[in-house]
Amino acid sequence: MDKKQLRKSMIQKRLALDTESYQQSCLKIQKQLEELKAFQEAQSIALYMSYRHEVDTRALMAKYFGKKEIFVPKCVGDDLVFYKIESFDDVAKGYFGVDEPITNITRNINDIDFVVVPLLMFDDQRNRVGYGRGFYDRALKNYPHTTCGIAFSFQHIKDTEPHSLDVPLDMIITDEKIY
Ligand SMILES: Nc1nc2c(c(=O)[nH]1)N(C=O)[C@@H](CNc1ccc(C(=O)N[C@@H](CCC(=O)O)C(=O)O)cc1)CN2
Ligand SMILES: Nc1ncnc2c1ncn2[C@@H]1O[C@H](COP(=O)(O)OP(=O)(O)OP(=O)(O)O)[C@@H](O)[C@H]1O
C-alpha cells in the first residue's frame, strides 16, 4: 500500500472504533501522559484539538485549564501558530472542521515546554506520519523541548519510510505501551 492508501485506511480504522474502546484507550493514554515527568514539570503545553476519533485531548485540557498554560494550533498558510486558550469557548471550527483558537495570545512553539503531537501512523524509531501537509514537521524543526505523540496501538506500522525533513518524536504513548 502506498502512503496515501495507508493514510485512508488508518483514518477509517480509527473512525470505526466503538465508543467504549475509544474511551477506554483514551483514558489509558491520558493516564500515562500525566505520569510523565516532562508533562508534570511543564508549565506550558501545546495540545491539538482532537477531532474524528483522534486520541482525545479535551478531558486533559478541561483538567488543566487554570493549572497549566494550554496552547492549540491554528493553520496559517503553511504554518501552525499556537494560541493560548483558557476554556472551550476560546475555539471555533476552522481548517477542515478542526476546532481552532479564536483568542489572540500567541507563543512561539519553541517557548512552550511540552508538545503533544497528533499522528496517523508511527514506527519503532518514533517517526510519524500525519495528514501529509508537513505542518508539524515544519513547526518542530528546531524545537528544543519534549515532543510526545499519542496514538492507538493499531497506528503502529513497521516502517514509515521517513524522508529527511521528518522530525522523530521523543516518545509515543499508546494504550498498550510507550515507544
Ligand atoms: N486535531 C488536529 N489538529 C491539527 C492537526 C491534526 O492532525 N489534528 N494538524 C496536523 O498537522 C494540523 C491540521 N492539519 C490537517 C491537515 C489535513 C487535514 C485533512 O486533509 N483533512 C481531510 C482528510 C482527512 C480525513 O479524511 O479525515 C478532511 O478532513 O477531509 C486536516 C487537518 C493542525 N491541527
Ligand atoms: N521542515 C520542512 N520544511 C519545508 N517543507 C516541509 C518540511 N517538512 C515537511 N515538509 C513538506 O511537507 C509535505 C508533507 O510532509 P509529510 O508527508 O511528512 O507530512 P506529515 O508529517 O504526514 O503531515 P503533518 O505534519 O501535516 O501531520 C512534504 O511535501 C514535505 O516536503
PDB file of N, CA and C in Angstrom, residues 95-179:
ATOM      1  N   TYR A  95      -9.990  25.150   9.984  1.00  0.00           N
ATOM      2  CA  TYR A  95      -9.376  24.332   8.934  1.00  0.00           C
ATOM      3  C   TYR A  95      -9.892  22.888   8.922  1.00  0.00           C
ATOM      4  N   PHE A  96     -10.518  22.467   7.826  1.00  0.00           N
ATOM      5  CA  PHE A  96     -11.051  21.100   7.669  1.00  0.00           C
ATOM      6  C   PHE A  96     -11.982  20.674   8.805  1.00  0.00           C
ATOM      7  N   GLY A  97     -12.602  21.652   9.465  1.00  0.00           N
ATOM      8  CA  GLY A  97     -13.546  21.295  10.533  1.00  0.00           C
ATOM      9  C   GLY A  97     -12.893  21.026  11.872  1.00  0.00           C
ATOM     10  N   VAL A  98     -11.568  21.225  11.953  1.00  0.00           N
ATOM     11  CA  VAL A  98     -10.874  21.078  13.233  1.00  0.00           C
ATOM     12  C   VAL A  98     -11.099  22.357  14.055  1.00  0.00           C
ATOM     13  N   ASP A  99     -11.378  22.220  15.346  1.00  0.00           N
ATOM     14  CA  ASP A  99     -11.517  23.405  16.192  1.00  0.00           C
ATOM     15  C   ASP A  99     -10.195  24.156  16.267  1.00  0.00           C
ATOM     16  N   GLU A 100     -10.275  25.474  16.101  1.00  0.00           N
ATOM     17  CA  GLU A 100      -9.070  26.316  16.169  1.00  0.00           C
ATOM     18  C   GLU A 100      -9.298  27.454  17.153  1.00  0.00           C
ATOM     19  N   PRO A 101      -8.200  27.983  17.706  1.00  0.00           N
ATOM     20  CA  PRO A 101      -8.322  29.060  18.684  1.00  0.00           C
ATOM     21  C   PRO A 101      -8.849  30.346  18.050  1.00  0.00           C
ATOM     22  N   ILE A 102      -9.650  31.090  18.820  1.00  0.00           N
ATOM     23  CA  ILE A 102     -10.129  32.396  18.351  1.00  0.00           C
ATOM     24  C   ILE A 102      -9.666  33.485  19.329  1.00  0.00           C
ATOM     25  N   THR A 103      -8.605  33.162  20.063  1.00  0.00           N
ATOM     26  CA  THR A 103      -8.042  34.131  21.014  1.00  0.00           C
ATOM     27  C   THR A 103      -6.897  34.877  20.352  1.00  0.00           C
ATOM     28  N   ASN A 104      -6.212  35.750  21.079  1.00  0.00           N
ATOM     29  CA  ASN A 104      -5.123  36.477  20.412  1.00  0.00           C
ATOM     30  C   ASN A 104      -3.796  36.469  21.156  1.00  0.00           C
ATOM     31  N   ILE A 105      -3.635  35.519  22.075  1.00  0.00           N
ATOM     32  CA  ILE A 105      -2.339  35.413  22.756  1.00  0.00           C
ATOM     33  C   ILE A 105      -1.542  34.285  22.121  1.00  0.00           C
ATOM     34  N   THR A 106      -0.519  34.642  21.320  1.00  0.00           N
ATOM     35  CA  THR A 106       0.274  33.606  20.659  1.00  0.00           C
ATOM     36  C   THR A 106       1.573  33.385  21.416  1.00  0.00           C
ATOM     37  N   ARG A 107       2.177  32.223  21.184  1.00  0.00           N
ATOM     38  CA  ARG A 107       3.522  31.984  21.709  1.00  0.00           C
ATOM     39  C   ARG A 107       4.291  31.160  20.691  1.00  0.00           C
ATOM     40  N   ASN A 108       5.547  31.502  20.510  1.00  0.00           N
ATOM     41  CA  ASN A 108       6.418  30.707  19.644  1.00  0.00           C
ATOM     42  C   ASN A 108       6.495  29.293  20.211  1.00  0.00           C
ATOM     43  N   ILE A 109       6.331  28.305  19.350  1.00  0.00           N
ATOM     44  CA  ILE A 109       6.301  26.921  19.835  1.00  0.00           C
ATOM     45  C   ILE A 109       7.569  26.556  20.609  1.00  0.00           C
ATOM     46  N   ASN A 110       8.705  27.160  20.217  1.00  0.00           N
ATOM     47  CA  ASN A 110       9.966  26.843  20.896  1.00  0.00           C
ATOM     48  C   ASN A 110       9.972  27.287  22.357  1.00  0.00           C
ATOM     49  N   ASP A 111       9.036  28.166  22.715  1.00  0.00           N
ATOM     50  CA  ASP A 111       8.926  28.639  24.096  1.00  0.00           C
ATOM     51  C   ASP A 111       7.812  27.934  24.873  1.00  0.00           C
ATOM     52  N   ILE A 112       7.275  26.872  24.297  1.00  0.00           N
ATOM     53  CA  ILE A 112       6.268  26.059  25.003  1.00  0.00           C
ATOM     54  C   ILE A 112       6.984  24.811  25.519  1.00  0.00           C
ATOM     55  N   ASP A 113       6.742  24.454  26.785  1.00  0.00           N
ATOM     56  CA  ASP A 113       7.574  23.445  27.460  1.00  0.00           C
ATOM     57  C   ASP A 113       7.406  22.009  26.957  1.00  0.00           C
ATOM     58  N   PHE A 114       6.238  21.699  26.412  1.00  0.00           N
ATOM     59  CA  PHE A 114       5.937  20.294  26.095  1.00  0.00           C
ATOM     60  C   PHE A 114       4.907  20.290  24.969  1.00  0.00           C
ATOM     61  N   VAL A 115       5.111  19.465  23.940  1.00  0.00           N
ATOM     62  CA  VAL A 115       4.171  19.435  22.815  1.00  0.00           C
ATOM     63  C   VAL A 115       3.588  18.043  22.635  1.00  0.00           C
ATOM     64  N   VAL A 116       2.279  17.947  22.660  1.00  0.00           N
ATOM     65  CA  VAL A 116       1.588  16.694  22.348  1.00  0.00           C
ATOM     66  C   VAL A 116       1.214  16.740  20.867  1.00  0.00           C
ATOM     67  N   VAL A 117       1.666  15.730  20.120  1.00  0.00           N
ATOM     68  CA  VAL A 117       1.575  15.771  18.664  1.00  0.00           C
ATOM     69  C   VAL A 117       0.557  14.740  18.151  1.00  0.00           C
ATOM     70  N   PRO A 118      -0.339  15.158  17.234  1.00  0.00           N
ATOM     71  CA  PRO A 118      -1.264  14.198  16.640  1.00  0.00           C
ATOM     72  C   PRO A 118      -0.557  13.400  15.551  1.00  0.00           C
ATOM     73  N   LEU A 119      -1.016  12.208  15.282  1.00  0.00           N
ATOM     74  CA  LEU A 119      -0.392  11.436  14.206  1.00  0.00           C
ATOM     75  C   LEU A 119      -1.346  10.378  13.688  1.00  0.00           C
ATOM     76  N   LEU A 120      -1.063   9.922  12.477  1.00  0.00           N
ATOM     77  CA  LEU A 120      -1.866   8.856  11.868  1.00  0.00           C
ATOM     78  C   LEU A 120      -1.164   7.519  11.976  1.00  0.00           C
ATOM     79  N   MET A 121       0.157   7.527  11.818  1.00  0.00           N
ATOM     80  CA  MET A 121       0.952   6.296  11.889  1.00  0.00           C
ATOM     81  C   MET A 121       2.328   6.619  12.451  1.00  0.00           C
ATOM     82  N   PHE A 122       2.951   5.602  13.033  1.00  0.00           N
ATOM     83  CA  PHE A 122       4.312   5.792  13.530  1.00  0.00           C
ATOM     84  C   PHE A 122       5.038   4.455  13.497  1.00  0.00           C
ATOM     85  N   ASP A 123       6.372   4.510  13.641  1.00  0.00           N
ATOM     86  CA  ASP A 123       7.164   3.275  13.643  1.00  0.00           C
ATOM     87  C   ASP A 123       8.038   3.203  14.897  1.00  0.00           C
ATOM     88  N   ASP A 124       8.850   2.143  15.011  1.00  0.00           N
ATOM     89  CA  ASP A 124       9.669   1.923  16.205  1.00  0.00           C
ATOM     90  C   ASP A 124      10.683   3.039  16.430  1.00  0.00           C
ATOM     91  N   GLN A 125      11.071   3.724  15.366  1.00  0.00           N
ATOM     92  CA  GLN A 125      12.036   4.826  15.502  1.00  0.00           C
ATOM     93  C   GLN A 125      11.339   6.124  15.901  1.00  0.00           C
ATOM     94  N   ARG A 126      10.041   6.044  16.155  1.00  0.00           N
ATOM     95  CA  ARG A 126       9.220   7.197  16.536  1.00  0.00           C
ATOM     96  C   ARG A 126       9.105   8.231  15.415  1.00  0.00           C
ATOM     97  N   ASN A 127       9.270   7.763  14.189  1.00  0.00           N
ATOM     98  CA  ASN A 127       8.919   8.635  13.068  1.00  0.00           C
ATOM     99  C   ASN A 127       7.405   8.671  12.980  1.00  0.00           C
ATOM    100  N   ARG A 128       6.857   9.827  12.565  1.00  0.00           N
ATOM    101  CA  ARG A 128       5.406   9.916  12.470  1.00  0.00           C
ATOM    102  C   ARG A 128       4.953  10.277  11.064  1.00  0.00           C
ATOM    103  N   VAL A 129       3.749   9.847  10.760  1.00  0.00           N
ATOM    104  CA  VAL A 129       3.087  10.275   9.538  1.00  0.00           C
ATOM    105  C   VAL A 129       1.793  10.949   9.961  1.00  0.00           C
ATOM    106  N   GLY A 130       1.553  12.130   9.411  1.00  0.00           N
ATOM    107  CA  GLY A 130       0.319  12.847   9.721  1.00  0.00           C
ATOM    108  C   GLY A 130      -0.569  12.901   8.500  1.00  0.00           C
ATOM    109  N   TYR A 131      -1.338  13.966   8.377  1.00  0.00           N
ATOM    110  CA  TYR A 131      -2.250  14.082   7.235  1.00  0.00           C
ATOM    111  C   TYR A 131      -1.530  14.438   5.938  1.00  0.00           C
ATOM    112  N   GLY A 132      -0.231  14.630   6.009  1.00  0.00           N
ATOM    113  CA  GLY A 132       0.536  14.785   4.773  1.00  0.00           C
ATOM    114  C   GLY A 132       0.762  16.215   4.332  1.00  0.00           C
ATOM    115  N   ARG A 133       0.611  17.145   5.242  1.00  0.00           N
ATOM    116  CA  ARG A 133       0.862  18.541   4.850  1.00  0.00           C
ATOM    117  C   ARG A 133       2.111  19.110   5.511  1.00  0.00           C
ATOM    118  N   GLY A 134       2.751  18.314   6.346  1.00  0.00           N
ATOM    119  CA  GLY A 134       4.028  18.718   6.921  1.00  0.00           C
ATOM    120  C   GLY A 134       3.943  19.811   7.980  1.00  0.00           C
ATOM    121  N   PHE A 135       2.738  20.097   8.480  1.00  0.00           N
ATOM    122  CA  PHE A 135       2.587  21.189   9.464  1.00  0.00           C
ATOM    123  C   PHE A 135       3.489  20.988  10.683  1.00  0.00           C
ATOM    124  N   TYR A 136       3.399  19.794  11.270  1.00  0.00           N
ATOM    125  CA  TYR A 136       4.173  19.574  12.496  1.00  0.00           C
ATOM    126  C   TYR A 136       5.665  19.411  12.209  1.00  0.00           C
ATOM    127  N   ASP A 137       6.008  18.835  11.051  1.00  0.00           N
ATOM    128  CA  ASP A 137       7.437  18.739  10.701  1.00  0.00           C
ATOM    129  C   ASP A 137       8.062  20.128  10.643  1.00  0.00           C
ATOM    130  N   ARG A 138       7.347  21.067  10.037  1.00  0.00           N
ATOM    131  CA  ARG A 138       7.878  22.433   9.949  1.00  0.00           C
ATOM    132  C   ARG A 138       7.921  23.080  11.331  1.00  0.00           C
ATOM    133  N   ALA A 139       6.830  22.904  12.100  1.00  0.00           N
ATOM    134  CA  ALA A 139       6.762  23.564  13.406  1.00  0.00           C
ATOM    135  C   ALA A 139       7.829  23.047  14.368  1.00  0.00           C
ATOM    136  N   LEU A 140       8.164  21.754  14.270  1.00  0.00           N
ATOM    137  CA  LEU A 140       9.062  21.141  15.264  1.00  0.00           C
ATOM    138  C   LEU A 140      10.523  21.115  14.826  1.00  0.00           C
ATOM    139  N   LYS A 141      10.804  21.749  13.696  1.00  0.00           N
ATOM    140  CA  LYS A 141      12.146  21.681  13.092  1.00  0.00           C
ATOM    141  C   LYS A 141      13.258  21.999  14.089  1.00  0.00           C
ATOM    142  N   ASN A 142      13.082  23.067  14.870  1.00  0.00           N
ATOM    143  CA  ASN A 142      14.138  23.449  15.825  1.00  0.00           C
ATOM    144  C   ASN A 142      13.646  23.385  17.267  1.00  0.00           C
ATOM    145  N   TYR A 143      12.635  22.569  17.495  1.00  0.00           N
ATOM    146  CA  TYR A 143      12.013  22.559  18.824  1.00  0.00           C
ATOM    147  C   TYR A 143      12.957  21.986  19.883  1.00  0.00           C
ATOM    148  N   PRO A 144      13.200  22.719  20.995  1.00  0.00           N
ATOM    149  CA  PRO A 144      14.225  22.301  21.955  1.00  0.00           C
ATOM    150  C   PRO A 144      13.719  21.481  23.144  1.00  0.00           C
ATOM    151  N   HIS A 145      12.401  21.310  23.313  1.00  0.00           N
ATOM    152  CA  HIS A 145      11.902  20.586  24.492  1.00  0.00           C
ATOM    153  C   HIS A 145      11.307  19.232  24.084  1.00  0.00           C
ATOM    154  N   THR A 146      10.459  18.681  24.968  1.00  0.00           N
ATOM    155  CA  THR A 146       9.973  17.312  24.737  1.00  0.00           C
ATOM    156  C   THR A 146       8.745  17.262  23.831  1.00  0.00           C
ATOM    157  N   THR A 147       8.782  16.350  22.848  1.00  0.00           N
ATOM    158  CA  THR A 147       7.627  16.108  21.989  1.00  0.00           C
ATOM    159  C   THR A 147       7.083  14.719  22.285  1.00  0.00           C
ATOM    160  N   CYS A 148       5.781  14.596  22.367  1.00  0.00           N
ATOM    161  CA  CYS A 148       5.173  13.320  22.691  1.00  0.00           C
ATOM    162  C   CYS A 148       3.979  13.076  21.776  1.00  0.00           C
ATOM    163  N   GLY A 149       4.027  11.990  21.020  1.00  0.00           N
ATOM    164  CA  GLY A 149       2.884  11.613  20.191  1.00  0.00           C
ATOM    165  C   GLY A 149       1.922  10.783  21.019  1.00  0.00           C
ATOM    166  N   ILE A 150       0.636  10.864  20.722  1.00  0.00           N
ATOM    167  CA  ILE A 150      -0.318   9.951  21.345  1.00  0.00           C
ATOM    168  C   ILE A 150      -1.133   9.282  20.241  1.00  0.00           C
ATOM    169  N   ALA A 151      -1.332   7.967  20.389  1.00  0.00           N
ATOM    170  CA  ALA A 151      -1.954   7.197  19.311  1.00  0.00           C
ATOM    171  C   ALA A 151      -2.507   5.880  19.849  1.00  0.00           C
ATOM    172  N   PHE A 152      -3.373   5.253  19.069  1.00  0.00           N
ATOM    173  CA  PHE A 152      -3.842   3.911  19.419  1.00  0.00           C
ATOM    174  C   PHE A 152      -2.815   2.900  18.925  1.00  0.00           C
ATOM    175  N   SER A 153      -2.769   1.736  19.603  1.00  0.00           N
ATOM    176  CA  SER A 153      -1.704   0.778  19.277  1.00  0.00           C
ATOM    177  C   SER A 153      -1.752   0.326  17.817  1.00  0.00           C
ATOM    178  N   PHE A 154      -2.950   0.291  17.228  1.00  0.00           N
ATOM    179  CA  PHE A 154      -3.021  -0.175  15.824  1.00  0.00           C
ATOM    180  C   PHE A 154      -2.432   0.832  14.846  1.00  0.00           C
ATOM    181  N   GLN A 155      -2.084   2.015  15.319  1.00  0.00           N
ATOM    182  CA  GLN A 155      -1.480   3.004  14.425  1.00  0.00           C
ATOM    183  C   GLN A 155       0.024   2.767  14.227  1.00  0.00           C
ATOM    184  N   HIS A 156       0.554   1.787  14.969  1.00  0.00           N
ATOM    185  CA  HIS A 156       1.961   1.421  14.788  1.00  0.00           C
ATOM    186  C   HIS A 156       2.133   0.634  13.490  1.00  0.00           C
ATOM    187  N   ILE A 157       3.092   1.049  12.660  1.00  0.00           N
ATOM    188  CA  ILE A 157       3.424   0.260  11.464  1.00  0.00           C
ATOM    189  C   ILE A 157       4.929  -0.008  11.463  1.00  0.00           C
ATOM    190  N   LYS A 158       5.331  -0.969  10.617  1.00  0.00           N
ATOM    191  CA  LYS A 158       6.719  -1.412  10.657  1.00  0.00           C
ATOM    192  C   LYS A 158       7.685  -0.313  10.227  1.00  0.00           C
ATOM    193  N   ASP A 159       7.361   0.345   9.145  1.00  0.00           N
ATOM    194  CA  ASP A 159       8.300   1.322   8.592  1.00  0.00           C
ATOM    195  C   ASP A 159       7.520   2.459   7.941  1.00  0.00           C
ATOM    196  N   THR A 160       7.723   3.676   8.429  1.00  0.00           N
ATOM    197  CA  THR A 160       7.004   4.815   7.846  1.00  0.00           C
ATOM    198  C   THR A 160       7.750   5.392   6.642  1.00  0.00           C
ATOM    199  N   GLU A 161       8.902   4.806   6.325  1.00  0.00           N
ATOM    200  CA  GLU A 161       9.737   5.314   5.225  1.00  0.00           C
ATOM    201  C   GLU A 161       9.906   6.826   5.326  1.00  0.00           C
ATOM    202  N   PRO A 162      10.556   7.266   6.400  1.00  0.00           N
ATOM    203  CA  PRO A 162      10.690   8.702   6.646  1.00  0.00           C
ATOM    204  C   PRO A 162      11.535   9.405   5.583  1.00  0.00           C
ATOM    205  N   HIS A 163      11.225  10.659   5.324  1.00  0.00           N
ATOM    206  CA  HIS A 163      12.088  11.467   4.464  1.00  0.00           C
ATOM    207  C   HIS A 163      12.927  12.377   5.355  1.00  0.00           C
ATOM    208  N   SER A 164      13.859  13.083   4.741  1.00  0.00           N
ATOM    209  CA  SER A 164      14.870  13.799   5.530  1.00  0.00           C
ATOM    210  C   SER A 164      14.269  14.901   6.392  1.00  0.00           C
ATOM    211  N   LEU A 165      13.083  15.406   6.036  1.00  0.00           N
ATOM    212  CA  LEU A 165      12.505  16.514   6.798  1.00  0.00           C
ATOM    213  C   LEU A 165      11.657  16.043   7.977  1.00  0.00           C
ATOM    214  N   ASP A 166      11.388  14.726   8.032  1.00  0.00           N
ATOM    215  CA  ASP A 166      10.589  14.199   9.136  1.00  0.00           C
ATOM    216  C   ASP A 166      11.331  14.381  10.450  1.00  0.00           C
ATOM    217  N   VAL A 167      10.616  14.828  11.470  1.00  0.00           N
ATOM    218  CA  VAL A 167      11.210  15.020  12.796  1.00  0.00           C
ATOM    219  C   VAL A 167      10.708  13.896  13.699  1.00  0.00           C
ATOM    220  N   PRO A 168      11.594  12.974  14.123  1.00  0.00           N
ATOM    221  CA  PRO A 168      11.141  11.902  15.011  1.00  0.00           C
ATOM    222  C   PRO A 168      10.710  12.486  16.359  1.00  0.00           C
ATOM    223  N   LEU A 169       9.726  11.863  16.997  1.00  0.00           N
ATOM    224  CA  LEU A 169       9.243  12.356  18.286  1.00  0.00           C
ATOM    225  C   LEU A 169      10.113  11.787  19.403  1.00  0.00           C
ATOM    226  N   ASP A 170      10.082  12.421  20.580  1.00  0.00           N
ATOM    227  CA  ASP A 170      10.857  11.923  21.721  1.00  0.00           C
ATOM    228  C   ASP A 170      10.200  10.695  22.327  1.00  0.00           C
ATOM    229  N   MET A 171       8.888  10.636  22.279  1.00  0.00           N
ATOM    230  CA  MET A 171       8.183   9.451  22.764  1.00  0.00           C
ATOM    231  C   MET A 171       6.799   9.386  22.156  1.00  0.00           C
ATOM    232  N   ILE A 172       6.264   8.170  22.129  1.00  0.00           N
ATOM    233  CA  ILE A 172       4.897   7.992  21.646  1.00  0.00           C
ATOM    234  C   ILE A 172       4.176   7.072  22.628  1.00  0.00           C
ATOM    235  N   ILE A 173       3.054   7.555  23.134  1.00  0.00           N
ATOM    236  CA  ILE A 173       2.270   6.773  24.093  1.00  0.00           C
ATOM    237  C   ILE A 173       1.077   6.145  23.373  1.00  0.00           C
ATOM    238  N   THR A 174       0.923   4.837  23.539  1.00  0.00           N
ATOM    239  CA  THR A 174      -0.299   4.188  23.047  1.00  0.00           C
ATOM    240  C   THR A 174      -1.005   3.536  24.235  1.00  0.00           C
ATOM    241  N   ASP A 175      -2.175   2.963  23.962  1.00  0.00           N
ATOM    242  CA  ASP A 175      -2.927   2.274  25.006  1.00  0.00           C
ATOM    243  C   ASP A 175      -2.217   0.995  25.448  1.00  0.00           C
ATOM    244  N   GLU A 176      -1.229   0.528  24.686  1.00  0.00           N
ATOM    245  CA  GLU A 176      -0.536  -0.707  25.072  1.00  0.00           C
ATOM    246  C   GLU A 176       0.857  -0.492  25.616  1.00  0.00           C
ATOM    247  N   LYS A 177       1.598   0.428  25.001  1.00  0.00           N
ATOM    248  CA  LYS A 177       2.949   0.659  25.503  1.00  0.00           C
ATOM    249  C   LYS A 177       3.476   2.035  25.121  1.00  0.00           C
ATOM    250  N   ILE A 178       4.636   2.347  25.694  1.00  0.00           N
ATOM    251  CA  ILE A 178       5.274   3.620  25.379  1.00  0.00           C
ATOM    252  C   ILE A 178       6.497   3.334  24.514  1.00  0.00           C
ATOM    253  N   TYR A 179       6.570   4.015  23.380  1.00  0.00           N
ATOM    254  CA  TYR A 179       7.708   3.837  22.476  1.00  0.00           C
ATOM    255  C   TYR A 179       8.757   4.908  22.729  1.00  0.00           C
TER     256      TYR A 179
END
